[in-house]
C-alpha positions as semicolon CSV with decimal commas, in nm:
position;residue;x (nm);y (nm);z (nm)
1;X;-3,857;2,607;-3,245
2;X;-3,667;2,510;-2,934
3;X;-3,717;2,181;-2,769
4;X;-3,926;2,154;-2,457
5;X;-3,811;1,960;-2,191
6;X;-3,854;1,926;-1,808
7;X;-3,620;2,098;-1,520
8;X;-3,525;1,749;-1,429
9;X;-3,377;1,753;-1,745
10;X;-3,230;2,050;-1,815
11;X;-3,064;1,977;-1,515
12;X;-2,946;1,669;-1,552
13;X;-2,802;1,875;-1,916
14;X;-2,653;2,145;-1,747
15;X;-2,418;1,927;-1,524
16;X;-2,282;1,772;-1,862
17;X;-2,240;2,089;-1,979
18;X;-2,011;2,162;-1,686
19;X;-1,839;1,821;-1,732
20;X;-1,965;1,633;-1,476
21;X;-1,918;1,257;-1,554
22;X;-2,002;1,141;-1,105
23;X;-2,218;1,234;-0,857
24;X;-2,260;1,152;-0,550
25;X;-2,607;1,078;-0,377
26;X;-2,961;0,933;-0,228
27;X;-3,295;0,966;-0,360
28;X;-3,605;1,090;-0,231
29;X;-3,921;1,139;-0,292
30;X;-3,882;1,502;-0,367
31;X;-3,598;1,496;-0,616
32;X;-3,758;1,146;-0,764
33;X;-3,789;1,381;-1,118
34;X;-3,426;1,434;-1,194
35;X;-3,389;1,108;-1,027
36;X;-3,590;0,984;-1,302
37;X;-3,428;1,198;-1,557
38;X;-3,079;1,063;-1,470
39;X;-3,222;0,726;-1,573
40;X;-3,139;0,814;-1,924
41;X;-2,800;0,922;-1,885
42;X;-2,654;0,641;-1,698
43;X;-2,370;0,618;-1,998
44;X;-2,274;0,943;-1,894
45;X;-2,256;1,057;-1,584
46;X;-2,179;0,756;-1,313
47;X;-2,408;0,771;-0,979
48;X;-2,260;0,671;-0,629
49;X;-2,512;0,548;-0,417
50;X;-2,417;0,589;-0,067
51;X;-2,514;0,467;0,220
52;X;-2,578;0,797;0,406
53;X;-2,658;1,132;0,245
54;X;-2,342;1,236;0,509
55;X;-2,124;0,997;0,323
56;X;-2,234;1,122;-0,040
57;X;-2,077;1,511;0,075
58;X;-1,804;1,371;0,232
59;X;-1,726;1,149;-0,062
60;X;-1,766;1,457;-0,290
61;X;-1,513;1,601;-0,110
62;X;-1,261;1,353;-0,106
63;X;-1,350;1,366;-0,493
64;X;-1,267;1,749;-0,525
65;X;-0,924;1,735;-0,326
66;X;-0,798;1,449;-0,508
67;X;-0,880;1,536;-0,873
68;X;-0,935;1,939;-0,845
69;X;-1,275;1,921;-0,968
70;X;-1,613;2,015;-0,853
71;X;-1,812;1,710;-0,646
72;X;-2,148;1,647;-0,679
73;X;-2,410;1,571;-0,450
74;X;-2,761;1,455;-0,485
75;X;-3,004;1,456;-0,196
76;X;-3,391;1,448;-0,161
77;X;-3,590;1,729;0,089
78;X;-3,606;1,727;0,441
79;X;-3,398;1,482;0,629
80;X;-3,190;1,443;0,318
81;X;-3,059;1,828;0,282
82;X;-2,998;1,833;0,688
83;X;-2,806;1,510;0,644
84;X;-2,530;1,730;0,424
85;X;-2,468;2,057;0,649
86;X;-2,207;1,859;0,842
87;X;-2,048;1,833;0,486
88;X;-2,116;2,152;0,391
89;X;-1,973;2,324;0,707
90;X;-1,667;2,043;0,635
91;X;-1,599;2,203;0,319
92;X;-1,689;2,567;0,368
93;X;-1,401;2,567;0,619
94;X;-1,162;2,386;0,396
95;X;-1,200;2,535;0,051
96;X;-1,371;2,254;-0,092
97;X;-1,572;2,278;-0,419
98;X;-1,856;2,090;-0,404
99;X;-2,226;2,154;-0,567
100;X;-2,535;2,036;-0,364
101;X;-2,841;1,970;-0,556
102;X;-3,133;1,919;-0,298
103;X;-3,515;1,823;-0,410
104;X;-3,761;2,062;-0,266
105;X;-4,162;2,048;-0,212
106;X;-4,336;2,214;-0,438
107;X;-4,335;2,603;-0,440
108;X;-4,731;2,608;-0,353
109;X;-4,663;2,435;-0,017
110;X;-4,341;2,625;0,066
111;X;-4,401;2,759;0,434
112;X;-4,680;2,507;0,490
113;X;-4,469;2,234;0,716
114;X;-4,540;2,011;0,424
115;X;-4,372;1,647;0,445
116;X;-3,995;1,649;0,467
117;X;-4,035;2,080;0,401
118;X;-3,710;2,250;0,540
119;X;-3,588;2,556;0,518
120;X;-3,277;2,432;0,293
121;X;-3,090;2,790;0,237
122;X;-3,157;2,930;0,563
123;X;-2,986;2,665;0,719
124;X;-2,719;2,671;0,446
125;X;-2,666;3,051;0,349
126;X;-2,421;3,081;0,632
127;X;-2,179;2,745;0,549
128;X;-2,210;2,817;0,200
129;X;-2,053;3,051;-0,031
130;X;-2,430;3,070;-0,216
131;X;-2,735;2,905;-0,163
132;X;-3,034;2,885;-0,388
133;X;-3,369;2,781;-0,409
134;X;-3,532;2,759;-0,767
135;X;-3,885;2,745;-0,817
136;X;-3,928;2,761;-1,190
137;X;-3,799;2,531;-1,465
138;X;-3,657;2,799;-1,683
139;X;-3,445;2,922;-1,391
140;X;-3,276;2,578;-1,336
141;X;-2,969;2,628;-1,582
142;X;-2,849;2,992;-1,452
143;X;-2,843;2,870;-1,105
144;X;-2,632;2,558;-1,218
145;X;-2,407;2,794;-1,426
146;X;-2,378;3,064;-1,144
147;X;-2,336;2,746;-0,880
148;X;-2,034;2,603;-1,085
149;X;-1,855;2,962;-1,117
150;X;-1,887;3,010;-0,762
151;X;-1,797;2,709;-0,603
152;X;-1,486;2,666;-0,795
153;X;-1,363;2,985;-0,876
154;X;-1,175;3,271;-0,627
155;X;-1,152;3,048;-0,277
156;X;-1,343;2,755;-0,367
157;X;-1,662;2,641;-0,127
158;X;-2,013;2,451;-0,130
159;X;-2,259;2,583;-0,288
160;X;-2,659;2,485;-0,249
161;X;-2,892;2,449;-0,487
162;X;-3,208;2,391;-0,357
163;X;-3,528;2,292;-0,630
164;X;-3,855;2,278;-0,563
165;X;-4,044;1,963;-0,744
166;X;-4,270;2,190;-0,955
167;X;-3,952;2,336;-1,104
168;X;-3,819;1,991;-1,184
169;X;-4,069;1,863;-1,370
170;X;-4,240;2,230;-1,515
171;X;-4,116;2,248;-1,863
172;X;-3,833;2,491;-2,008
173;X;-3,639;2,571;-2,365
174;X;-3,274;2,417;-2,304
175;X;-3,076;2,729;-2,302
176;X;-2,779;2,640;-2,076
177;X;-2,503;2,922;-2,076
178;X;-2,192;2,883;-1,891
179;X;-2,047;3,196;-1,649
180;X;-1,807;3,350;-1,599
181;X;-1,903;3,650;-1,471
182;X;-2,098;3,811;-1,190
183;X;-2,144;4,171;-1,068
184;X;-1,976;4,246;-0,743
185;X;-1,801;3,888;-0,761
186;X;-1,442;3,899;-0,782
187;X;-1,291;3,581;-0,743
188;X;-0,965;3,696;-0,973
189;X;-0,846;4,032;-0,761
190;X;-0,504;4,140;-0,953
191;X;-0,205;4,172;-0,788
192;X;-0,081;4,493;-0,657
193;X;0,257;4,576;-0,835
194;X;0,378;4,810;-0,560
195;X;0,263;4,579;-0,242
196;X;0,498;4,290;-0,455
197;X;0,774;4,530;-0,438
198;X;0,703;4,599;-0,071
199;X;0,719;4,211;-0,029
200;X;1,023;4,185;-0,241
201;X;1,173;4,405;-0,025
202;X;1,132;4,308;0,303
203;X;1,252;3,953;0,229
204;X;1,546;4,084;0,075
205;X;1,648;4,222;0,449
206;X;1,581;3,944;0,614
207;X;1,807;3,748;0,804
208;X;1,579;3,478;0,931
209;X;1,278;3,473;0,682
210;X;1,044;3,189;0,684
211;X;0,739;3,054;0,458
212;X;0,432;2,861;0,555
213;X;0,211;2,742;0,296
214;X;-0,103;2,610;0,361
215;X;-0,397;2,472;0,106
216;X;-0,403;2,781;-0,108
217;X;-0,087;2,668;-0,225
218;X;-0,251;2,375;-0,365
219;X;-0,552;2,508;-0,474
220;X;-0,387;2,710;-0,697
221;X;-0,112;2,514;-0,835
222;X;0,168;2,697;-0,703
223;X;0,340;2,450;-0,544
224;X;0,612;2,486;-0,821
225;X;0,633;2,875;-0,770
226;X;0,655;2,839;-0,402
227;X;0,954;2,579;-0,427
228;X;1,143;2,790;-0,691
229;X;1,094;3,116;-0,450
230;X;1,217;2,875;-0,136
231;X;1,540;2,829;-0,330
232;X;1,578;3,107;-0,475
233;X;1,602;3,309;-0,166
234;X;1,689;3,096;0,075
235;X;1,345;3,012;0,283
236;X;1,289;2,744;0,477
237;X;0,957;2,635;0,439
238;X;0,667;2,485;0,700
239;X;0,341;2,347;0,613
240;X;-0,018;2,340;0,746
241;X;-0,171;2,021;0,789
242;X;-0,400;2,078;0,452
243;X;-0,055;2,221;0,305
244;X;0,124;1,874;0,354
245;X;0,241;1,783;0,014
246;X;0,275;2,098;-0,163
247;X;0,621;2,024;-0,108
248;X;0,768;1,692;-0,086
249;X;0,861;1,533;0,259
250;X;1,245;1,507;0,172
251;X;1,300;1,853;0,047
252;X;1,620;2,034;0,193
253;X;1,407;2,347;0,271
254;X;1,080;2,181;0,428
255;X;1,144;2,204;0,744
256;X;0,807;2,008;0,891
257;X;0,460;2,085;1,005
258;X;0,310;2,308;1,194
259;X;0,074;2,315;1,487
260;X;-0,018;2,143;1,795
261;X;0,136;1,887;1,682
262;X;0,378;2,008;1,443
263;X;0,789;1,962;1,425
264;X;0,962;2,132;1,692
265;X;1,222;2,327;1,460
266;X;0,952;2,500;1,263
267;X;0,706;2,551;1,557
268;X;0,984;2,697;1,745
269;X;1,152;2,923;1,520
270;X;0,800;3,083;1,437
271;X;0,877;3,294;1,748
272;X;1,275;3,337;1,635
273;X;1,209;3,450;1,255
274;X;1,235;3,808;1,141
275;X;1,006;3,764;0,855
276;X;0,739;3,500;0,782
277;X;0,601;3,473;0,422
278;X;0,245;3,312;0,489
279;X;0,084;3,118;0,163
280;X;-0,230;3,030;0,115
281;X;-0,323;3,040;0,496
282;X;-0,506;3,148;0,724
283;X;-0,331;3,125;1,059
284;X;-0,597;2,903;1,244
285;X;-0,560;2,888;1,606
286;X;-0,405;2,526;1,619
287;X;-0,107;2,701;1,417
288;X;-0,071;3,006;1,599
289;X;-0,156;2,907;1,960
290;X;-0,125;3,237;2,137
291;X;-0,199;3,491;1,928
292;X;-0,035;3,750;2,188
293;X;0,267;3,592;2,178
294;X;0,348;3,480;1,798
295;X;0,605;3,527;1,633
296;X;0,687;3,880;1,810
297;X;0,969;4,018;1,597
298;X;0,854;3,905;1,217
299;X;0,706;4,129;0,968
300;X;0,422;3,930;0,809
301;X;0,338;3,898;0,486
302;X;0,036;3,739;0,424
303;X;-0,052;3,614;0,032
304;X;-0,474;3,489;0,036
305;X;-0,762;3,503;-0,243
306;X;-0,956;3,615;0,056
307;X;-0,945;3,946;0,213
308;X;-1,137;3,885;0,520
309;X;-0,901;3,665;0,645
310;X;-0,600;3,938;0,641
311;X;-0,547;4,054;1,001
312;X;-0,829;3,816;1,124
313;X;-0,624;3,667;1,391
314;X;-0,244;3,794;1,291
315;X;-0,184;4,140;1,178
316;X;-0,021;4,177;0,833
317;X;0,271;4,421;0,748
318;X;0,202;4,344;0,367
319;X;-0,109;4,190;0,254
320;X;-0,155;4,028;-0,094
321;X;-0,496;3,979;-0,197
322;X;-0,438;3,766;-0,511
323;X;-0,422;3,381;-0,647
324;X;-0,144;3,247;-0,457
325;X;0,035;3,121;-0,785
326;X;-0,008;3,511;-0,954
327;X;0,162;3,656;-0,682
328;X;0,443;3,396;-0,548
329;X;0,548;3,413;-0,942
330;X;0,532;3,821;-0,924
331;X;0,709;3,754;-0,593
332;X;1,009;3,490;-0,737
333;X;1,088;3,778;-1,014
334;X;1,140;4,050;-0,702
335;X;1,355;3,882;-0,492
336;X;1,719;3,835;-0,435
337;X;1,936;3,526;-0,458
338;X;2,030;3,454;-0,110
339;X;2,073;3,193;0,128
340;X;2,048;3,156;0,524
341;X;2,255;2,811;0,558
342;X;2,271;2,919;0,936
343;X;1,901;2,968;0,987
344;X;1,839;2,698;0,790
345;X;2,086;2,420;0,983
346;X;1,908;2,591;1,318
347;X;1,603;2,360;1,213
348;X;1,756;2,078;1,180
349;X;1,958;2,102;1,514
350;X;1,593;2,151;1,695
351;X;1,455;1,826;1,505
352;X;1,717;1,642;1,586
353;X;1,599;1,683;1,948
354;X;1,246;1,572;1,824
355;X;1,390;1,284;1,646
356;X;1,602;1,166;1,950
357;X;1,278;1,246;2,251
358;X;0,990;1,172;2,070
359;X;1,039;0,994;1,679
360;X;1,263;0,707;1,838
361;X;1,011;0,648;2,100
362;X;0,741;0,650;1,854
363;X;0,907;0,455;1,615
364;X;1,123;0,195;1,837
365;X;0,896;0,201;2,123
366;X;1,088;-0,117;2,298
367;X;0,728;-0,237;2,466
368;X;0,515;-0,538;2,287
369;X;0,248;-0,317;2,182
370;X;0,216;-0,138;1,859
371;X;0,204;0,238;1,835
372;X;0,036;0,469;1,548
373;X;0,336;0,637;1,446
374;X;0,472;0,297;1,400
375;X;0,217;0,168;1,167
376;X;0,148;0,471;0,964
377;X;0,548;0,500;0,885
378;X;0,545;0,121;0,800
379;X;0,291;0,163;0,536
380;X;0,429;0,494;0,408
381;X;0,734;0,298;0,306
382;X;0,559;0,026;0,147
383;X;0,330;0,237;-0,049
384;X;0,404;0,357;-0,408
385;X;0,489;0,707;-0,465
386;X;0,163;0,816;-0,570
387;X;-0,007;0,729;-0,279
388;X;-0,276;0,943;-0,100
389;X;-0,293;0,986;0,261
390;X;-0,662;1,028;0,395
391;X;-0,762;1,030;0,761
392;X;-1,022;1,049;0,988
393;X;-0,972;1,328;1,287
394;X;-0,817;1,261;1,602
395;X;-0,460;1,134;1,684
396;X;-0,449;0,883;1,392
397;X;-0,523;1,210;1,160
398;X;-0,244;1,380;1,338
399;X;0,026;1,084;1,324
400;X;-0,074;1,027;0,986
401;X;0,018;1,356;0,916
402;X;0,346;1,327;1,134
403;X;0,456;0,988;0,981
404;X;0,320;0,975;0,626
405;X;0,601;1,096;0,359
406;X;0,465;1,256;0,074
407;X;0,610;1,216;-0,213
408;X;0,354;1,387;-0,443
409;X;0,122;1,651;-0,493
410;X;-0,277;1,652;-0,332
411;X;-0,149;1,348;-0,136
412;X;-0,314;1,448;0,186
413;X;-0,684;1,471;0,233
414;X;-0,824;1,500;0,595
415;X;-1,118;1,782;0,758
416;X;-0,905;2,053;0,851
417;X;-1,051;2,368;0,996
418;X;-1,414;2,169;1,118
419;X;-1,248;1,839;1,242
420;X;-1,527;1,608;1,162
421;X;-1,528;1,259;1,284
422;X;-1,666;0,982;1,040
423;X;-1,519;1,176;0,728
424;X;-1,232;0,930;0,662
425;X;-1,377;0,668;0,496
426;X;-1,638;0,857;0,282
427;X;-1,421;1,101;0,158
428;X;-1,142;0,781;0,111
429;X;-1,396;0,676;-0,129
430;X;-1,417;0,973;-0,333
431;X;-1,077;0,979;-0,357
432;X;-1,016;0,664;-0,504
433;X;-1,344;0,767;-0,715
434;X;-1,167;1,121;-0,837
435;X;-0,807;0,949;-0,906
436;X;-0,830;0,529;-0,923
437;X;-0,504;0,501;-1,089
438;X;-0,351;0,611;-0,751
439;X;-0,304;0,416;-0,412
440;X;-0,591;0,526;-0,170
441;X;-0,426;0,491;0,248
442;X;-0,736;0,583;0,503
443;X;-0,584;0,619;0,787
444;X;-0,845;0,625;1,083
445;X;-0,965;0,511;1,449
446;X;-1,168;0,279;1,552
447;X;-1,438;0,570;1,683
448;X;-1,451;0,751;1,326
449;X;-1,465;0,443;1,161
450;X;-1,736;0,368;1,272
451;X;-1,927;0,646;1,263
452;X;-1,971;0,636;0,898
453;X;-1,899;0,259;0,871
454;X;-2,231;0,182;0,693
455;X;-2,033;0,291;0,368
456;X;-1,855;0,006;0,343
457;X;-2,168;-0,096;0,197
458;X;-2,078;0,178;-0,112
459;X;-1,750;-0,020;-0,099
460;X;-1,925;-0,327;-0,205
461;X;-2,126;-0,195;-0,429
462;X;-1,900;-0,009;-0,696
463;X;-1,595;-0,235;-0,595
464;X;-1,409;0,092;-0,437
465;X;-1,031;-0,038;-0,398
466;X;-0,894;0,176;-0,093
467;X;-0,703;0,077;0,173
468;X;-0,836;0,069;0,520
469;X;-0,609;0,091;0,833
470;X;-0,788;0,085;1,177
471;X;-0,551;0,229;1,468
472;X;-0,759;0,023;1,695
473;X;-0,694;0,149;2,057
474;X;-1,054;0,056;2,176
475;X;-1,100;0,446;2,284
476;X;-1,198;0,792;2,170
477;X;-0,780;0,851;2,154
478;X;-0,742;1,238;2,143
479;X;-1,012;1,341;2,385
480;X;-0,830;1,024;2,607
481;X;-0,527;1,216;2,585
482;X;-0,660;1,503;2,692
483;X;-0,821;1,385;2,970
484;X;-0,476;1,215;3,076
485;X;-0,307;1,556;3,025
486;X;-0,541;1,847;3,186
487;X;-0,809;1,662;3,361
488;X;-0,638;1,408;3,557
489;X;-0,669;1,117;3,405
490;X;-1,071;1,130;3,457
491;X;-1,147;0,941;3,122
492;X;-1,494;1,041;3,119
493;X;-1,701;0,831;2,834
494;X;-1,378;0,760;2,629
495;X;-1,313;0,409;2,686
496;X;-1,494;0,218;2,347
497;X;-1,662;-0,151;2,326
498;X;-1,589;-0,220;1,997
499;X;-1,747;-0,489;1,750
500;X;-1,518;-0,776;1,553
501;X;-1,435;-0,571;1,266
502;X;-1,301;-0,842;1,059
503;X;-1,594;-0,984;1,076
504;X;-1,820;-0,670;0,960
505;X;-1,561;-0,672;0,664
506;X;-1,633;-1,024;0,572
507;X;-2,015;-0,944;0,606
508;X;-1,947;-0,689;0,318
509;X;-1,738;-0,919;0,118
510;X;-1,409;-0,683;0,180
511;X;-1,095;-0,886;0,298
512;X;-0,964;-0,799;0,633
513;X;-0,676;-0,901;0,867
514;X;-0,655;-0,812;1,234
515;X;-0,269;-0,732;1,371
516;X;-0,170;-0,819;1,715
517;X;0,190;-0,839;1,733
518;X;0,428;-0,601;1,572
519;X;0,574;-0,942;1,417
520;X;0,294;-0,984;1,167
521;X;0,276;-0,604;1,096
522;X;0,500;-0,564;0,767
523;X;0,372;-0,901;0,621
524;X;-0,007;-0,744;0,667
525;X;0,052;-0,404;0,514
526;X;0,201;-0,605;0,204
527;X;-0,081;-0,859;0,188
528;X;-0,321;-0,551;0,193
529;X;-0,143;-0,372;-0,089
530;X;-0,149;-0,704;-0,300
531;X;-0,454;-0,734;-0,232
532;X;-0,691;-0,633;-0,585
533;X;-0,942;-0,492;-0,406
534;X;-1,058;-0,303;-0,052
535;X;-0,900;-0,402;0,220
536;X;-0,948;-0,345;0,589
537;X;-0,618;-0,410;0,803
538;X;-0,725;-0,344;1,175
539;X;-0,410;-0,318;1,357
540;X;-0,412;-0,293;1,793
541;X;-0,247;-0,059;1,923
542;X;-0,093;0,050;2,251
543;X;-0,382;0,266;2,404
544;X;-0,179;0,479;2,593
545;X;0,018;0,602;2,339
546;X;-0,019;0,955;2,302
547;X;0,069;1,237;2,037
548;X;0,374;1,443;2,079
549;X;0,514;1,696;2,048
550;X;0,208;1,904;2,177
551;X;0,179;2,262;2,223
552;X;-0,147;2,325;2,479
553;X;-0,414;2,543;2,381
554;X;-0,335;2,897;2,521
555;X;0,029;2,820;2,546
556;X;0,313;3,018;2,311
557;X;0,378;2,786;1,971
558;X;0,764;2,764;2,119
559;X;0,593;2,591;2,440
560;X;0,622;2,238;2,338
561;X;0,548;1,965;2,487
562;X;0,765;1,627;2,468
563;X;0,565;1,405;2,682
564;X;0,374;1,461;2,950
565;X;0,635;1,610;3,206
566;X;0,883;1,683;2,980
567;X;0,869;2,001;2,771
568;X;1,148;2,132;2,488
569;X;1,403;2,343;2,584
570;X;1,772;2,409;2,391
């Protein structure tokens, strides 16, 4: 006869079924049961008690990135489940894995306003790939299987699971069976031979063929394929901001990144390149600006595990709906040796611009106050190579992303397509969580920080070793920028008060160090990476420095900005 026991804990059984050794979470009354269950299994899978059930998705998904895995979150009803959906939103636009386990009332007072009753997957169901509730015991292991499958297979997402309390502690035979399949579910499409030999084709004609790889690249692991096709035919290659690192920073053919912010040379010759071989990416507005006038004579292939996003805001000549690894290798074993040395120098020649009008400036600003680039390309040269980047949003996410070399792979975590303040130091968490034996760098500014700055109480509490650098400019940075830029220097509710936040450190038993003069700077970053332990290194910065180059929202992706009254031209 099979044994009996509770949802709670087939639950609880199911996740170590999948392999799940940390979660991520905050009780509540109405998960208390596998709260309870979990009690019993402390040897085996390691809880995270954050401070904020915000914190415990964001740390999840600093967990995922880093290590490739699924993250885990635990949250009770009501309050709890709406505290995630900034999360889940976070990581439905960013290909994140993560499974959310929410308590539930119990099924008899569904619909009845009962305490801490919401609707959990009609809130969810559209920032979710699936969303679930479960009301019975016995149904507690197939939505844990199905939830897994989903969330990590075909382009990864959240996934809700949402249990009422009857169902947790109703009784059930343990009968967990993993999937691995589900009608009308296709996560795996094959690759189409004959649109590979279309492909193959075009970039054998081109002249001036270029590749941009964004996260797909590493969510797939082809970061090896897509270097081996760069070379092989001669591509110069661009990156997203969630595709920084697929390549390393000091490869001949990487050419920079792209964006608003992005390097002039591969902004620039977007608009100049005959064919552009897109990876993994899904040509968000911030990398195209004006749709109506991007790249106007390339032929676009576009490579994606998801078909709605071909011809979403770029129209394809040759779509390839397949795992980016499956068809760059199909790809590599089509094409032609070749090489564009003349296209490729072109790059260079427009960088060197950027490195002469806006790096040197950044870098050797010749005025007594600090500047971000600065400090972010200070402690990219002291860290080890296996360091990971992680930011907050704003200009310290973009001149982290600007300065920071990256040296290996999944060395960049930061919220991409939702931009979500306070996610830095979370998700800098999980990292270090998901991968300790590397060097954790958050990056972030002072409004982020504190946004989510109750979890340096996390910090304290499982001894979480990252590396905390405050760009400290005493404003909300990027919105001041804008407001310098396009509404005339009105800085409307930018300007920031901020507390001692050495002192918050020390009230958390984390060592901190405040930098004032550009003097004490390189002797700080190395005390801070001696340091055995978290550190929080709050460095002041100029507060009018500003991010460049910058191409405006609406403008072409060749219009780039310098500085504010100087814009790029050859």
């Amino acid at each position: 006869m099979s044994e009996k026991i509770s949802g709670a804990e087939a639950l609880i059984r199911a996740l170590l079924a999948e392999g799940v050794d940390t979660v991520f979470g905050y009780p509540g009354g109405a998960i208390l049961p596998v709260y309870d269950s979990l009690y019993d299994y402390t040897d085996k899978i390691r809880h995270i008690l954050t401070r904020h059930e915000q914190g415990a998705i964001h740390a999840a998904q600093g967990y995922a990135r880093v290590s490739g895995r699924t993250g885990v979150v635990i949250v009770t009803s009501g309050p709890g489940a709406a505290n995630v959906i900034t999360g889940l939103s976070d990581a439905m636009m960013d290909s994140t894995p993560v499974v959310v386990i929410s308590g539930q009332v119990g099924a008899r007072y569904l619909g009845s306003d009962a305490f801490q009753e919401t609707d959990v997957v009609a809130i969810t169901q559209p920032i979710t790939k699936w969303a679930v509730q479960v009301r019975r015991a016995e149904d507690i292991a197939g939505a844990v299987a199905r939830a897994f499958y989903i969330a990590s297979t075909g382009r990864p997402g959240p996934v809700v699971i949402d249990i009422a309390k009857d169902a947790q502690i109703g009784l059930t035979e343990e009968c967990y069976k993993t999937v691995d399949f589900i009608r009308s579910y296709n996560p795996r499409p094959e690759v189409d031979q004959t649109l590979i030999a279309e492909a193959a084709r075009i970039i054998n004609g081109a002249e001036r063929p270029l590749m941009l790889v964004g996260q797909g690249v590493t969510i797939s692991g082809a970061e090896d394929a897509v270097t081996a096709l760069a070379e092989k035919a001669g591509i110069p290659v661009g990156a997203t901001l969630l595709g920084l690192s697929t390549m390393p920073s000091d490869h001949p053919l990487y050419k920079g990144m792209l964006g608003m912010h992005g390097n002039i040379g591969v902004n620039y010759n977007t608009n100049r390149a005959d064919v552009i071989v897109a990876v993994g990416m899904r040509f968000d507005d911030r990398v195209t600006g004006n749709t109506d006038l991007y790249a106007p004579d390339a032929k676009i292939i576009h490579i994606d595990i998801d078909p709605s996003e071909f011809d979403k805001t770029v129209k394809s000549t040759v779509a390839i709906n397949c795992d980016a690894r499956v068809a760059v290798e199909k790809l590599l074993a089509a094409v032609s040796t070749a090489e564009h040395k003349a296209w490729c120098d072109s790059f260079d020649e427009y960088n060197a611009v950027e490195a002469k009008e806006v790096i040197a400036r950044e870098l050797n600003p010749g005025t007594p106050k600090m500047t971000m680039g600065e400090v972010v390309s200070r402690v990219s040269a002291a860290v080890p190579d296996n360091a990971v980047a992680v930011t907050d949003v704003g200009q310290n996410q973009m001149m982290s992303a600007r300065y920071f070399k990256f040296r290996q792979r999944r060395a960049i975590i930061t919220s991409g397509g939702l931009g979500t303040m306070g996610f830095g130091l979370p998700a800098a968490i999980g990292a270090k969580i998901g991968s300790p034996e590397r060097t954790v760098c958050l990056f972030c500014g002072d409004g982020g920080f504190q946004m989510t700055i109750q979890e340096l109480g996390t910090i304290m509490q499982y001894d979480v070793a990252v590396k905390i650098v405050i760009l400290n400019n005493n404003f909300l940075g990027n919105v001041r920028q804008w407001q310098n830029l396009f509404f005339n220097r009105r800085f409307s509710q930018t300007p920031m008060l901020n507390p001692d936040f050495k002192a918050i450190a020390a009230a958390y038993g984390i060592a901190a160090r405040d930098v004032n003069d550009r003097a004490e700077l390189d002797g700080a970053i190395a005390e801070m990476l001696a340091h055995d332990g978290c550190y929080v290194l709050n460095v002041n910065i100029d507060e009018t420095d500003m991010v460049f180059p910058m191409t405006p929202v609406g403008k072409a992706v060749d219009y780039i900005m310098l500085s504010p009254d100087k814009v790029f031209t050859l």
